[in-house]
Amino acid sequence: MPAKVVVIGSLNMDLVTRAPRLPRGGETLIGQSFSTVSGGKGANQAVAAARLGAEVSMVGCIGSDAYGQQLRNALLAEQIDCDAISIVDGASGVALIVVDDNSQNAIVIVAGANGALTPAVIDRFDSVLQAADVIICQLEVPDATVGHALKCGRELGKTVILNPAPASRPLPADWYAAIDYLIPNESEAAALSGLPVDSLETAETAATRLIGMGAGKVIITLGAQGSLFADGKGFQHFPAPQVHAVDTTAAGDTFVGGFAAALASGQSEAEAIRFGQVAAALSVTRAGAQPSIPTLSDVQAFKAP
Ligand code: RIB
């Protein structure tokens, strides 16, 4: 039986422009291209886990608009179980994304239907959560829902992952005890811990604080510098495979989905981190959110340059 991953979170249609650089306040730039691409941190993590070997169910909400159907169809095409995706009247979530010539991006999201994912909806799909080996949450749906989902996962005895993205402030203190793996990037780790994170040493200090707050284990993703694993007994640094990046959108999502799929399939934490890192490295060599996410055979064929 393939390992079962349940993702609770957002689905967004990404409206993506490429421009030479990110615009400054009040500035108009001439863009080079425009595309609509299926995204949303939750849906991207679901696609990553599915392409990378897990059986996946997605719990979320889409709007009654055309984007909603496209977002659902994109997941169905990956054999992701969409029975727990509810359709609500109104607009689907969207993300306005600018990607510059240095492969960096700036994103503004409008929650739309993602805002309708309430704790009551999670309770309606309790049987989906019960079937999970690993449950993944992020922060593009209401906080009350994330807190509830984490606690349900803990009560059911599942492995619970929180990717606290996007985060600009500390998490509610009572969430931490329900989190097995907290996976922030540098800026999210800084927002959660209240400490600067700009080096391996400062990442270690922040990870220690986050474990002190109650998180089981912490993996801080550090972009091209790899990631830092902390479990309260020590630290391990995992350098990232070096690749030529064209678009970093969904790299973090690919890492989280890949890590979850590998962990659920019985790989060790270290193996799952390395696997997630290769998947994320491959994703930055391609444009877009879901289109950039590699398959299991892509990852198996990867050879570091
Ligand atoms: O992490 C990348 C994702 O963030 C994009 O797909 C966009 O939808 C935003 O949610």
Short mmCIF file of C-alpha atoms and ligand atoms in Angstrom, two decimals:
data_model
loop_
_atom_site.label_atom_id
_atom_site.label_comp_id
_atom_site.label_asym_id
_atom_site.label_seq_id
_atom_site.Cartn_x
_atom_site.Cartn_y
_atom_site.Cartn_z
CA MET A 1 0.00 0.00 0.00
CA PRO A 2 1.42 3.45 -0.87
CA ALA A 3 1.78 5.80 2.08
CA LYS A 4 -1.17 8.10 2.61
CA VAL A 5 -0.68 11.86 2.87
CA VAL A 6 -3.57 14.24 3.60
CA VAL A 7 -3.06 17.93 2.80
CA ILE A 8 -5.36 20.46 4.47
CA GLY A 9 -5.06 23.89 2.89
CA SER A 10 -5.27 26.30 0.02
CA LEU A 11 -5.83 26.11 -3.72
CA ASN A 12 -5.03 29.28 -5.72
CA MET A 13 -4.95 30.19 -9.36
CA ASP A 14 -1.57 31.86 -9.86
CA LEU A 15 -1.58 34.89 -12.19
CA VAL A 16 2.09 35.05 -13.08
CA THR A 17 4.04 37.84 -14.81
CA ARG A 18 7.72 37.72 -15.60
CA ALA A 19 9.52 41.07 -15.45
CA PRO A 20 13.18 42.07 -15.47
CA ARG A 21 12.95 42.99 -11.80
CA LEU A 22 10.31 43.38 -9.09
CA PRO A 23 8.50 46.77 -9.26
CA ARG A 24 9.10 49.44 -6.62
CA GLY A 25 6.16 51.20 -4.89
CA GLY A 26 4.21 53.34 -7.38
CA GLU A 27 6.20 52.05 -10.35
CA THR A 28 4.83 50.49 -13.58
CA LEU A 29 7.06 47.99 -15.35
CA ILE A 30 6.72 46.39 -18.77
CA GLY A 31 6.39 42.63 -18.22
CA GLN A 32 7.77 39.91 -20.51
CA SER A 33 5.02 37.28 -20.20
CA PHE A 34 1.79 36.37 -18.43
CA SER A 35 0.34 32.96 -17.57
CA THR A 36 -2.29 31.38 -15.33
CA VAL A 37 -0.93 28.39 -13.44
CA SER A 38 -2.50 26.11 -10.82
CA GLY A 39 -1.01 26.81 -7.40
CA GLY A 40 -1.74 27.48 -3.75
CA LYS A 41 0.57 26.15 -1.06
CA GLY A 42 -1.79 23.36 -0.06
CA ALA A 43 -2.47 22.17 -3.61
CA ASN A 44 1.21 22.43 -4.55
CA GLN A 45 2.18 20.26 -1.57
CA ALA A 46 -0.52 17.75 -2.53
CA VAL A 47 0.81 17.57 -6.12
CA ALA A 48 4.38 17.20 -4.84
CA ALA A 49 3.47 14.35 -2.49
CA ALA A 50 1.48 12.61 -5.26
CA ARG A 51 4.15 12.96 -7.97
CA LEU A 52 6.74 11.80 -5.46
CA GLY A 53 5.06 8.53 -4.56
CA ALA A 54 2.29 9.03 -1.99
CA GLU A 55 -1.43 8.43 -2.20
CA VAL A 56 -2.90 11.87 -1.49
CA SER A 57 -6.22 13.38 -0.38
CA MET A 58 -6.76 17.14 -0.40
CA VAL A 59 -9.08 18.94 2.02
CA GLY A 60 -9.89 22.48 0.87
CA CYS A 61 -12.35 24.86 -0.78
CA ILE A 62 -12.64 26.21 -4.33
CA GLY A 63 -14.99 28.84 -5.71
CA SER A 64 -17.89 28.32 -8.10
CA ASP A 65 -15.91 30.10 -10.85
CA ALA A 66 -13.95 28.62 -13.77
CA TYR A 67 -10.69 28.77 -11.78
CA GLY A 68 -12.21 26.45 -9.18
CA GLN A 69 -12.88 23.73 -11.74
CA GLN A 70 -9.39 24.15 -13.25
CA LEU A 71 -7.79 23.84 -9.81
CA ARG A 72 -9.74 20.68 -9.02
CA ASN A 73 -9.06 19.16 -12.45
CA ALA A 74 -5.33 19.77 -12.00
CA LEU A 75 -5.39 17.66 -8.81
CA LEU A 76 -7.59 14.95 -10.34
CA ALA A 77 -5.04 14.66 -13.17
CA GLU A 78 -2.49 13.66 -10.50
CA GLN A 79 -4.84 10.96 -9.11
CA ILE A 80 -5.34 13.06 -5.96
CA ASP A 81 -8.56 12.27 -4.09
CA CYS A 82 -10.65 15.47 -4.28
CA ASP A 83 -13.78 14.23 -2.47
CA ALA A 84 -12.97 16.55 0.45
CA ILE A 85 -12.70 19.65 -1.76
CA SER A 86 -15.86 21.73 -1.25
CA ILE A 87 -17.22 24.18 -3.82
CA VAL A 88 -18.42 27.47 -2.31
CA ASP A 89 -20.28 30.33 -4.01
CA GLY A 90 -17.95 33.04 -5.27
CA ALA A 91 -14.34 33.39 -6.33
CA SER A 92 -11.52 30.89 -5.89
CA GLY A 93 -8.29 31.91 -4.22
CA VAL A 94 -5.83 33.75 -6.46
CA ALA A 95 -2.17 34.66 -6.18
CA LEU A 96 -0.66 37.59 -8.08
CA ILE A 97 2.97 36.66 -8.71
CA VAL A 98 5.85 38.58 -10.28
CA VAL A 99 9.02 36.60 -11.08
CA ASP A 100 12.17 38.54 -11.94
CA ASP A 101 15.26 37.76 -14.01
CA ASN A 102 17.07 36.58 -10.85
CA SER A 103 14.33 33.95 -10.33
CA GLN A 104 13.06 35.74 -7.21
CA ASN A 105 9.34 36.34 -6.77
CA ALA A 106 6.88 38.59 -4.97
CA ILE A 107 3.39 37.22 -4.22
CA VAL A 108 0.10 38.73 -3.07
CA ILE A 109 -2.69 36.26 -2.35
CA VAL A 110 -6.42 36.87 -2.06
CA ALA A 111 -7.97 34.02 -0.07
CA GLY A 112 -11.37 33.83 -1.81
CA ALA A 113 -12.87 30.37 -1.23
CA ASN A 114 -9.90 29.30 0.94
CA GLY A 115 -11.46 31.50 3.63
CA ALA A 116 -14.47 29.14 3.74
CA LEU A 117 -12.40 26.20 5.01
CA THR A 118 -13.73 26.26 8.58
CA PRO A 119 -13.15 23.83 11.49
CA ALA A 120 -16.66 22.45 10.79
CA VAL A 121 -15.56 21.46 7.27
CA ILE A 122 -12.55 19.62 8.73
CA ASP A 123 -14.90 17.71 11.06
CA ARG A 124 -17.05 16.72 8.08
CA PHE A 125 -14.04 14.95 6.57
CA ASP A 126 -12.87 13.22 9.73
CA SER A 127 -12.74 9.86 7.90
CA VAL A 128 -10.23 11.34 5.42
CA LEU A 129 -7.97 12.41 8.28
CA GLN A 130 -8.34 9.01 9.91
CA ALA A 131 -6.96 7.30 6.81
CA ALA A 132 -3.78 9.44 6.79
CA ASP A 133 -0.26 8.44 7.74
CA VAL A 134 0.91 12.06 7.52
CA ILE A 135 -1.14 15.27 7.70
CA ILE A 136 0.22 18.55 6.28
CA CYS A 137 -1.10 22.06 7.03
CA GLN A 138 0.02 25.55 5.96
CA LEU A 139 -1.29 29.07 6.72
CA GLU A 140 -3.31 30.15 3.67
CA VAL A 141 -6.62 29.14 5.31
CA PRO A 142 -8.17 30.60 8.51
CA ASP A 143 -6.03 30.27 11.65
CA ALA A 144 -8.90 28.62 13.57
CA THR A 145 -8.99 25.88 10.93
CA VAL A 146 -5.25 25.27 11.04
CA GLY A 147 -5.28 25.06 14.84
CA HIS A 148 -8.22 22.65 14.73
CA ALA A 149 -6.66 20.48 12.02
CA LEU A 150 -3.37 20.23 13.92
CA LYS A 151 -5.18 19.13 17.08
CA CYS A 152 -7.35 16.60 15.19
CA GLY A 153 -4.18 15.15 13.65
CA ARG A 154 -2.54 14.90 17.07
CA GLU A 155 -5.64 13.26 18.64
CA LEU A 156 -5.77 10.71 15.81
CA GLY A 157 -2.10 9.87 16.43
CA LYS A 158 -0.96 10.97 12.94
CA THR A 159 2.38 12.47 12.00
CA VAL A 160 1.59 16.19 11.78
CA ILE A 161 3.59 18.64 9.64
CA LEU A 162 3.05 22.40 9.73
CA ASN A 163 4.62 24.51 7.01
CA PRO A 164 3.97 27.95 8.58
CA ALA A 165 3.74 29.79 5.28
CA PRO A 166 3.12 32.60 4.86
CA ALA A 167 3.93 33.73 8.43
CA SER A 168 4.66 37.24 9.60
CA ARG A 169 3.87 36.81 13.30
CA PRO A 170 4.17 34.23 16.09
CA LEU A 171 1.88 31.19 16.02
CA PRO A 172 -0.72 30.61 18.77
CA ALA A 173 1.22 29.01 21.64
CA ASP A 174 -1.18 26.07 21.97
CA TRP A 175 -0.47 24.84 18.41
CA TYR A 176 3.08 23.73 19.08
CA ALA A 177 2.30 20.61 21.09
CA ALA A 178 0.38 19.20 18.10
CA ILE A 179 3.27 19.65 15.61
CA ASP A 180 5.70 16.80 14.91
CA TYR A 181 7.63 18.64 12.18
CA LEU A 182 7.62 22.44 11.88
CA ILE A 183 9.06 23.43 8.47
CA PRO A 184 9.54 27.22 8.13
CA ASN A 185 11.87 29.08 5.76
CA GLU A 186 14.28 31.69 7.14
CA SER A 187 11.83 34.61 7.32
CA GLU A 188 9.08 32.42 8.78
CA ALA A 189 11.46 31.02 11.40
CA ALA A 190 12.37 34.61 12.34
CA ALA A 191 8.70 35.66 12.56
CA LEU A 192 7.81 32.67 14.74
CA SER A 193 10.82 32.77 17.04
CA GLY A 194 11.25 36.56 17.25
CA LEU A 195 14.95 36.03 16.44
CA PRO A 196 16.92 37.03 13.33
CA VAL A 197 17.64 34.10 10.99
CA ASP A 198 20.31 34.85 8.39
CA SER A 199 22.96 32.16 8.90
CA LEU A 200 23.31 28.55 10.02
CA GLU A 201 24.20 29.69 13.55
CA THR A 202 21.17 31.98 13.89
CA ALA A 203 18.97 29.22 12.40
CA GLU A 204 20.20 26.86 15.14
CA THR A 205 19.30 29.44 17.81
CA ALA A 206 15.82 29.99 16.32
CA ALA A 207 15.21 26.24 15.95
CA THR A 208 16.14 25.74 19.61
CA ARG A 209 13.64 28.39 20.62
CA LEU A 210 10.88 26.82 18.47
CA ILE A 211 11.50 23.42 20.06
CA GLY A 212 11.42 25.16 23.45
CA MET A 213 7.95 26.46 22.49
CA GLY A 214 6.83 22.85 22.02
CA ALA A 215 7.42 21.85 18.37
CA GLY A 216 8.60 18.24 18.10
CA LYS A 217 11.29 18.72 15.43
CA VAL A 218 12.16 21.71 13.27
CA ILE A 219 13.48 21.87 9.71
CA ILE A 220 14.42 25.40 8.62
CA THR A 221 14.74 25.63 4.84
CA LEU A 222 17.54 27.96 3.82
CA GLY A 223 17.14 28.20 0.03
CA ALA A 224 20.40 27.54 -1.80
CA GLN A 225 22.08 26.92 1.61
CA GLY A 226 20.02 23.75 2.13
CA SER A 227 18.23 23.10 5.39
CA LEU A 228 18.83 22.78 9.12
CA PHE A 229 17.29 19.92 11.10
CA ALA A 230 16.90 20.20 14.86
CA ASP A 231 15.35 17.68 17.23
CA GLY A 232 16.21 19.14 20.65
CA LYS A 233 19.26 16.84 20.98
CA GLY A 234 21.37 18.33 18.19
CA PHE A 235 21.47 19.81 14.71
CA GLN A 236 22.21 18.52 11.25
CA HIS A 237 22.88 20.72 8.22
CA PHE A 238 21.87 19.36 4.83
CA PRO A 239 23.55 21.30 1.98
CA ALA A 240 21.31 21.82 -1.08
CA PRO A 241 22.11 20.38 -4.52
CA GLN A 242 23.39 23.31 -6.63
CA VAL A 243 21.28 23.99 -9.73
CA HIS A 244 20.56 26.89 -12.07
CA ALA A 245 17.34 28.49 -10.76
CA VAL A 246 14.81 30.04 -13.15
CA ASP A 247 11.83 30.34 -10.77
CA THR A 248 11.72 29.55 -7.04
CA THR A 249 7.89 29.53 -6.83
CA ALA A 250 6.71 26.38 -4.99
CA ALA A 251 10.23 25.21 -4.09
CA GLY A 252 9.27 25.16 -0.41
CA ASP A 253 6.03 23.36 -1.23
CA THR A 254 7.93 20.75 -3.23
CA PHE A 255 10.28 20.17 -0.30
CA VAL A 256 7.38 19.75 2.14
CA GLY A 257 5.41 17.40 -0.14
CA GLY A 258 8.51 15.36 -0.98
CA PHE A 259 9.62 15.16 2.65
CA ALA A 260 6.12 14.02 3.70
CA ALA A 261 5.87 11.40 0.94
CA ALA A 262 9.29 9.97 1.78
CA LEU A 263 8.68 9.98 5.54
CA ALA A 264 5.25 8.35 5.11
CA SER A 265 6.83 5.62 2.99
CA GLY A 266 9.14 4.69 5.86
CA GLN A 267 12.33 6.56 4.93
CA SER A 268 14.40 8.03 7.75
CA GLU A 269 14.23 11.75 8.49
CA ALA A 270 17.65 12.30 6.91
CA GLU A 271 16.67 10.38 3.76
CA ALA A 272 13.37 12.25 3.56
CA ILE A 273 15.12 15.62 3.88
CA ARG A 274 17.65 14.76 1.14
CA PHE A 275 14.83 13.49 -1.08
CA GLY A 276 12.79 16.68 -0.51
CA GLN A 277 15.84 18.80 -1.26
CA VAL A 278 16.52 17.12 -4.61
CA ALA A 279 12.85 17.52 -5.55
CA ALA A 280 12.92 21.22 -4.55
CA ALA A 281 16.18 21.78 -6.45
CA LEU A 282 14.63 20.30 -9.59
CA SER A 283 11.52 22.47 -9.15
CA VAL A 284 13.51 25.72 -9.25
CA THR A 285 14.94 24.78 -12.66
CA ARG A 286 11.41 25.00 -14.14
CA ALA A 287 8.82 27.79 -14.28
CA GLY A 288 5.52 27.95 -12.40
CA ALA A 289 4.10 26.30 -9.30
CA GLN A 290 2.57 22.88 -10.07
CA PRO A 291 4.16 22.58 -13.55
CA SER A 292 7.60 22.82 -11.93
CA ILE A 293 7.16 19.92 -9.48
CA PRO A 294 9.20 16.83 -10.47
CA THR A 295 8.11 13.19 -10.50
CA LEU A 296 9.64 10.32 -8.55
CA SER A 297 11.59 9.20 -11.63
CA ASP A 298 12.95 12.75 -12.15
CA VAL A 299 14.27 12.69 -8.57
CA GLN A 300 15.69 9.17 -8.93
CA ALA A 301 17.46 10.20 -12.16
CA PHE A 302 18.92 13.39 -10.65
CA LYS A 303 22.69 13.60 -10.63
CA ALA A 304 24.32 16.55 -8.86
CA PRO A 305 26.19 18.69 -11.42
O1 RIB B 1 4.28 28.65 -2.47
C1 RIB B 1 3.90 29.08 -3.74
C2 RIB B 1 2.45 29.41 -3.75
O2 RIB B 1 2.21 30.50 -2.91
C3 RIB B 1 1.90 29.84 -5.09
O3 RIB B 1 1.49 28.76 -5.89
C4 RIB B 1 0.80 30.79 -4.72
O4 RIB B 1 -0.48 30.31 -5.00
C5 RIB B 1 0.97 31.07 -3.23
O5 RIB B 1 0.04 30.41 -2.50
#
